[in-house]
Amino acid sequence: QVQLVESGGGLVKPGGSLRLSCAASGFTFSDYYMSWIRQAPGKGLEWVSYISSSGSTIYYADSVKGRFTISRDNAKNSLYLQMNSLRAEDTAVYYCARENSYYGSGTHYLWFDPWGQGTLVTVSS
Amino acid sequence: EIVLTQSPGTLSLSPGERATLSCRASQSVSSSYLAWYQQKPGQAPRLLIYGASSRATGIPDRFSGSGSGTDFTLTISRLEPEDFAVYYCQQLRAFGQGTKVEIK
């Protein structure tokens, strides 16, 4: 079945670095855009970054631009998020999600499905 | 930047009642980019509705979505015990702040 499994979360000090991974299975990974979305404790969802299917197009939320780097390895069916200069406000559960994008009747549709189970990143001294 | 505002923040209802959740965009958006998700404690969000009104695979028909322009609605016709959760709307890569549906 279609599945996304994140790993790499943990406790890190402010200013530190962490690399998250997302392993995909059950679908042709190289056909899809992928996103990282985070959720601070008790808060809502915040989109963080996306990468195109080939990796040639990348966007970041302003809150992480210049500190986070998204990448993918289509041969390994894997998505990554390198997080540097971490701050307390980066504390969150980080989800990877597949972007579903298709054109129907001349209209472009976009939604996120599936999502991984999430990995917790805690930034604290 | 489009801002999505969901209301109410919390909806207190009893099983069997109808739930109506609102998502308002700060400017007109394409309904094809409007989706709804359900999230239960400790779980990842689950897709319910995409394209404003199309149910995702396996989603019961008590869930329905509607709307256009700046105003969108998720309706749960008769609440089941498993429907008490937080619901988020999404437009492209922006999310609303969520509506919690709790048991009254």
mmCIF file of C-alpha atoms in Angstrom:
data_model
loop_
_atom_site.group_PDB
_atom_site.id
_atom_site.type_symbol
_atom_site.label_atom_id
_atom_site.label_comp_id
_atom_site.label_asym_id
_atom_site.label_seq_id
_atom_site.Cartn_x
_atom_site.Cartn_y
_atom_site.Cartn_z
ATOM 1 C CA GLN A 1 0.000 0.000 0.000
ATOM 2 C CA VAL A 2 0.981 3.625 -0.377
ATOM 3 C CA GLN A 3 3.109 4.588 2.603
ATOM 4 C CA LEU A 4 5.404 7.317 3.864
ATOM 5 C CA VAL A 5 7.645 6.767 6.867
ATOM 6 C CA GLU A 6 9.610 9.618 8.441
ATOM 7 C CA SER A 7 12.686 9.261 10.614
ATOM 8 C CA GLY A 8 15.494 11.343 12.033
ATOM 9 C CA GLY A 9 13.712 13.456 14.604
ATOM 10 C CA GLY A 10 15.039 14.038 18.084
ATOM 11 C CA LEU A 11 16.283 16.544 20.631
ATOM 12 C CA VAL A 12 18.746 19.147 19.422
ATOM 13 C CA LYS A 13 20.167 22.312 20.952
ATOM 14 C CA PRO A 14 19.417 25.760 19.521
ATOM 15 C CA GLY A 15 21.760 26.435 16.633
ATOM 16 C CA GLY A 16 22.140 22.725 15.946
ATOM 17 C CA SER A 17 21.343 20.640 12.897
ATOM 18 C CA LEU A 18 19.208 17.634 12.093
ATOM 19 C CA ARG A 19 18.406 15.682 8.944
ATOM 20 C CA LEU A 20 14.975 14.169 8.465
ATOM 21 C CA SER A 21 14.244 11.352 6.050
ATOM 22 C CA CYS A 22 11.012 10.112 4.511
ATOM 23 C CA ALA A 23 10.889 6.672 2.901
ATOM 24 C CA ALA A 24 8.196 6.187 0.286
ATOM 25 C CA SER A 25 6.686 2.913 -0.891
ATOM 26 C CA GLY A 26 3.697 1.638 -2.840
ATOM 27 C CA PHE A 27 3.793 4.269 -5.595
ATOM 28 C CA THR A 28 6.132 5.651 -8.245
ATOM 29 C CA PHE A 29 7.961 8.174 -6.094
ATOM 30 C CA SER A 30 9.657 9.897 -9.001
ATOM 31 C CA ASP A 31 6.277 10.915 -10.462
ATOM 32 C CA TYR A 32 5.254 13.110 -7.550
ATOM 33 C CA TYR A 33 6.030 16.443 -5.942
ATOM 34 C CA MET A 34 6.638 16.059 -2.215
ATOM 35 C CA SER A 35 6.236 18.429 0.729
ATOM 36 C CA TRP A 36 7.295 18.771 4.330
ATOM 37 C CA ILE A 37 4.610 20.106 6.657
ATOM 38 C CA ARG A 38 5.056 20.711 10.375
ATOM 39 C CA GLN A 39 2.868 21.076 13.427
ATOM 40 C CA ALA A 40 4.080 22.737 16.608
ATOM 41 C CA PRO A 41 2.748 21.206 19.840
ATOM 42 C CA GLY A 42 -0.939 22.025 20.206
ATOM 43 C CA LYS A 43 -0.913 24.177 17.073
ATOM 44 C CA GLY A 44 -2.083 23.956 13.475
ATOM 45 C CA LEU A 45 -0.400 22.830 10.296
ATOM 46 C CA GLU A 46 2.342 24.854 8.618
ATOM 47 C CA TRP A 47 3.678 24.015 5.171
ATOM 48 C CA VAL A 48 7.492 24.100 5.203
ATOM 49 C CA SER A 49 8.852 23.182 1.772
ATOM 50 C CA TYR A 50 8.164 21.368 -1.474
ATOM 51 C CA ILE A 51 10.266 19.772 -4.171
ATOM 52 C CA SER A 52 9.252 18.872 -7.696
ATOM 53 C CA SER A 53 9.331 15.318 -8.975
ATOM 54 C CA SER A 54 12.749 15.765 -10.594
ATOM 55 C CA GLY A 55 14.105 17.959 -7.809
ATOM 56 C CA SER A 56 14.584 20.903 -10.132
ATOM 57 C CA THR A 57 11.987 23.160 -8.459
ATOM 58 C CA ILE A 58 12.071 23.897 -4.744
ATOM 59 C CA TYR A 59 10.201 26.351 -2.531
ATOM 60 C CA TYR A 60 10.431 27.184 1.167
ATOM 61 C CA ALA A 61 8.268 28.973 3.671
ATOM 62 C CA ASP A 62 9.790 32.294 4.709
ATOM 63 C CA SER A 63 10.151 30.963 8.263
ATOM 64 C CA VAL A 64 12.765 28.390 7.197
ATOM 65 C CA LYS A 65 14.312 29.930 4.081
ATOM 66 C CA GLY A 66 18.079 29.941 4.241
ATOM 67 C CA ARG A 67 18.169 27.416 7.090
ATOM 68 C CA PHE A 68 16.415 24.328 5.720
ATOM 69 C CA THR A 69 17.222 22.367 2.562
ATOM 70 C CA ILE A 70 14.871 19.896 0.940
ATOM 71 C CA SER A 71 16.182 17.183 -1.360
ATOM 72 C CA ARG A 72 15.209 13.817 -2.768
ATOM 73 C CA ASP A 73 16.797 10.648 -4.109
ATOM 74 C CA ASN A 74 14.414 9.061 -6.588
ATOM 75 C CA ALA A 75 16.602 5.962 -6.870
ATOM 76 C CA LYS A 76 16.123 5.392 -3.144
ATOM 77 C CA ASN A 77 12.480 6.553 -3.027
ATOM 78 C CA SER A 78 13.467 8.979 -0.325
ATOM 79 C CA LEU A 79 12.821 12.585 0.643
ATOM 80 C CA TYR A 80 15.043 14.586 2.983
ATOM 81 C CA LEU A 81 14.994 17.776 5.019
ATOM 82 C CA GLN A 82 18.306 19.166 6.227
ATOM 83 C CA MET A 83 17.626 21.577 9.080
ATOM 84 C CA ASN A 84 20.383 23.935 10.194
ATOM 85 C CA SER A 85 20.508 26.819 12.680
ATOM 86 C CA LEU A 86 17.565 25.349 14.510
ATOM 87 C CA ARG A 87 15.492 27.549 16.806
ATOM 88 C CA ALA A 88 13.076 26.814 19.606
ATOM 89 C CA GLU A 89 10.211 27.789 17.304
ATOM 90 C CA ASP A 90 11.161 24.944 14.939
ATOM 91 C CA THR A 91 9.986 22.465 17.590
ATOM 92 C CA ALA A 92 7.236 20.471 15.901
ATOM 93 C CA VAL A 93 6.140 17.190 14.452
ATOM 94 C CA TYR A 94 7.376 17.103 10.873
ATOM 95 C CA TYR A 95 5.285 15.274 8.292
ATOM 96 C CA CYS A 96 6.191 14.383 4.760
ATOM 97 C CA ALA A 97 3.258 14.339 2.370
ATOM 98 C CA ARG A 98 2.724 13.470 -1.255
ATOM 99 C CA GLU A 99 1.331 16.220 -3.422
ATOM 100 C CA ASN A 100 -1.404 14.996 -5.709
ATOM 101 C CA SER A 101 -1.698 17.221 -8.716
ATOM 102 C CA TYR A 102 -3.740 16.562 -11.802
ATOM 103 C CA TYR A 103 -5.558 18.327 -14.581
ATOM 104 C CA GLY A 104 -9.211 17.512 -15.146
ATOM 105 C CA SER A 105 -11.521 19.331 -17.563
ATOM 106 C CA GLY A 106 -8.949 22.074 -17.926
ATOM 107 C CA THR A 107 -8.726 22.584 -14.164
ATOM 108 C CA HIS A 108 -5.700 21.947 -11.980
ATOM 109 C CA TYR A 109 -6.296 20.153 -8.694
ATOM 110 C CA LEU A 110 -3.865 19.902 -5.748
ATOM 111 C CA TRP A 111 -4.063 18.131 -2.423
ATOM 112 C CA PHE A 112 -1.837 16.260 0.054
ATOM 113 C CA ASP A 113 -2.271 12.521 0.418
ATOM 114 C CA PRO A 114 -0.946 10.407 1.990
ATOM 115 C CA TRP A 115 0.913 11.800 4.976
ATOM 116 C CA GLY A 116 3.570 10.025 6.990
ATOM 117 C CA GLN A 117 3.107 9.396 10.682
ATOM 118 C CA GLY A 118 5.399 12.287 11.563
ATOM 119 C CA THR A 119 8.694 12.659 13.411
ATOM 120 C CA LEU A 120 9.136 14.946 16.414
ATOM 121 C CA VAL A 121 11.862 17.556 16.427
ATOM 122 C CA THR A 122 12.522 19.261 19.751
ATOM 123 C CA VAL A 123 14.864 22.243 19.878
ATOM 124 C CA SER A 124 15.849 22.964 23.453
ATOM 125 C CA SER A 125 18.926 23.568 25.561
ATOM 126 C CA GLU B 1 -0.413 35.621 0.502
ATOM 127 C CA ILE B 2 -3.800 34.016 1.015
ATOM 128 C CA VAL B 3 -4.948 33.559 4.608
ATOM 129 C CA LEU B 4 -7.546 30.925 5.466
ATOM 130 C CA THR B 5 -9.741 31.582 8.491
ATOM 131 C CA GLN B 6 -11.762 28.722 9.911
ATOM 132 C CA SER B 7 -14.789 29.123 12.132
ATOM 133 C CA PRO B 8 -15.843 28.366 14.707
ATOM 134 C CA GLY B 9 -12.701 27.508 16.630
ATOM 135 C CA THR B 10 -14.566 24.846 18.542
ATOM 136 C CA LEU B 11 -17.889 23.204 17.783
ATOM 137 C CA SER B 12 -19.613 21.342 20.624
ATOM 138 C CA LEU B 13 -22.165 18.876 19.315
ATOM 139 C CA SER B 14 -23.735 15.536 20.175
ATOM 140 C CA PRO B 15 -23.519 12.338 18.128
ATOM 141 C CA GLY B 16 -26.188 12.329 15.441
ATOM 142 C CA GLU B 17 -26.159 16.112 15.051
ATOM 143 C CA ARG B 18 -25.128 18.005 11.932
ATOM 144 C CA ALA B 19 -21.788 19.830 11.883
ATOM 145 C CA THR B 20 -21.121 22.806 9.649
ATOM 146 C CA LEU B 21 -17.533 24.060 9.456
ATOM 147 C CA SER B 22 -16.512 27.205 7.621
ATOM 148 C CA CYS B 23 -13.296 28.144 5.820
ATOM 149 C CA ARG B 24 -12.974 31.695 4.522
ATOM 150 C CA ALA B 25 -10.152 32.853 2.268
ATOM 151 C CA SER B 26 -8.744 36.386 2.376
ATOM 152 C CA GLN B 27 -9.186 36.592 -1.394
ATOM 153 C CA SER B 28 -10.941 34.554 -4.040
ATOM 154 C CA VAL B 29 -9.344 31.157 -4.609
ATOM 155 C CA SER B 30 -9.843 28.347 -7.055
ATOM 156 C CA SER B 31 -12.101 25.695 -5.599
ATOM 157 C CA SER B 32 -9.908 23.081 -7.261
ATOM 158 C CA TYR B 33 -7.216 23.863 -4.697
ATOM 159 C CA LEU B 34 -9.457 23.610 -1.626
ATOM 160 C CA ALA B 35 -9.147 20.470 0.493
ATOM 161 C CA TRP B 36 -10.265 19.371 3.945
ATOM 162 C CA TYR B 37 -8.434 17.102 6.391
ATOM 163 C CA GLN B 38 -9.361 15.372 9.631
ATOM 164 C CA GLN B 39 -6.812 14.945 12.408
ATOM 165 C CA LYS B 40 -7.224 12.895 15.561
ATOM 166 C CA PRO B 41 -4.865 13.171 18.549
ATOM 167 C CA GLY B 42 -1.483 11.602 17.893
ATOM 168 C CA GLN B 43 -2.302 10.909 14.251
ATOM 169 C CA ALA B 44 -1.370 12.443 10.939
ATOM 170 C CA PRO B 45 -3.999 14.416 9.040
ATOM 171 C CA ARG B 46 -6.263 12.380 6.779
ATOM 172 C CA LEU B 47 -7.643 13.698 3.490
ATOM 173 C CA LEU B 48 -11.421 13.989 3.425
ATOM 174 C CA ILE B 49 -12.293 16.306 0.540
ATOM 175 C CA TYR B 50 -10.372 17.692 -2.430
ATOM 176 C CA GLY B 51 -11.440 20.079 -5.151
ATOM 177 C CA ALA B 52 -13.816 21.616 -2.591
ATOM 178 C CA SER B 53 -16.448 18.892 -3.013
ATOM 179 C CA SER B 54 -14.915 15.568 -4.083
ATOM 180 C CA ARG B 55 -14.714 12.929 -1.375
ATOM 181 C CA ALA B 56 -11.441 11.054 -1.056
ATOM 182 C CA THR B 57 -11.378 7.291 -1.402
ATOM 183 C CA GLY B 58 -13.039 5.538 1.503
ATOM 184 C CA ILE B 59 -14.567 8.666 3.045
ATOM 185 C CA PRO B 60 -18.190 8.130 4.155
ATOM 186 C CA ASP B 61 -20.881 10.090 2.340
ATOM 187 C CA ARG B 62 -21.894 11.863 5.548
ATOM 188 C CA PHE B 63 -18.926 14.141 4.768
ATOM 189 C CA SER B 64 -19.551 16.737 2.088
ATOM 190 C CA GLY B 65 -17.819 19.884 0.910
ATOM 191 C CA SER B 66 -19.129 22.916 -0.890
ATOM 192 C CA GLY B 67 -18.363 26.510 -1.700
ATOM 193 C CA SER B 68 -16.548 28.754 -4.105
ATOM 194 C CA GLY B 69 -14.719 32.063 -4.254
ATOM 195 C CA THR B 70 -13.855 32.921 -0.658
ATOM 196 C CA ASP B 71 -16.335 30.798 1.303
ATOM 197 C CA PHE B 72 -16.129 27.049 1.703
ATOM 198 C CA THR B 73 -17.980 24.642 3.968
ATOM 199 C CA LEU B 74 -17.417 21.142 5.279
ATOM 200 C CA THR B 75 -20.613 19.459 6.431
ATOM 201 C CA ILE B 76 -20.896 16.285 8.460
ATOM 202 C CA SER B 77 -24.527 15.272 8.126
ATOM 203 C CA ARG B 78 -24.788 13.077 11.218
ATOM 204 C CA LEU B 79 -21.868 12.951 13.625
ATOM 205 C CA GLU B 80 -20.534 9.524 14.487
ATOM 206 C CA PRO B 81 -18.377 9.011 17.604
ATOM 207 C CA GLU B 82 -15.265 8.683 15.430
ATOM 208 C CA ASP B 83 -15.863 12.090 13.805
ATOM 209 C CA PHE B 84 -14.876 14.087 16.876
ATOM 210 C CA ALA B 85 -11.531 15.518 15.823
ATOM 211 C CA VAL B 86 -9.859 18.645 14.448
ATOM 212 C CA TYR B 87 -10.565 19.655 10.855
ATOM 213 C CA TYR B 88 -8.307 21.747 8.628
ATOM 214 C CA CYS B 89 -8.933 23.386 5.304
ATOM 215 C CA GLN B 90 -6.081 23.830 2.826
ATOM 216 C CA GLN B 91 -5.650 25.962 -0.248
ATOM 217 C CA LEU B 92 -2.513 25.238 -2.280
ATOM 218 C CA ARG B 93 0.162 25.241 0.429
ATOM 219 C CA ALA B 94 -1.683 27.211 3.083
ATOM 220 C CA PHE B 95 -3.767 25.806 5.917
ATOM 221 C CA GLY B 96 -6.499 27.206 8.105
ATOM 222 C CA GLN B 97 -5.985 27.180 11.852
ATOM 223 C CA GLY B 98 -8.429 24.326 12.393
ATOM 224 C CA THR B 99 -11.851 23.700 13.908
ATOM 225 C CA LYS B 100 -12.171 21.277 16.791
ATOM 226 C CA VAL B 101 -15.383 19.256 16.840
ATOM 227 C CA GLU B 102 -15.913 18.076 20.407
ATOM 228 C CA ILE B 103 -18.560 16.036 22.147
ATOM 229 C CA LYS B 104 -21.140 18.136 23.922
#
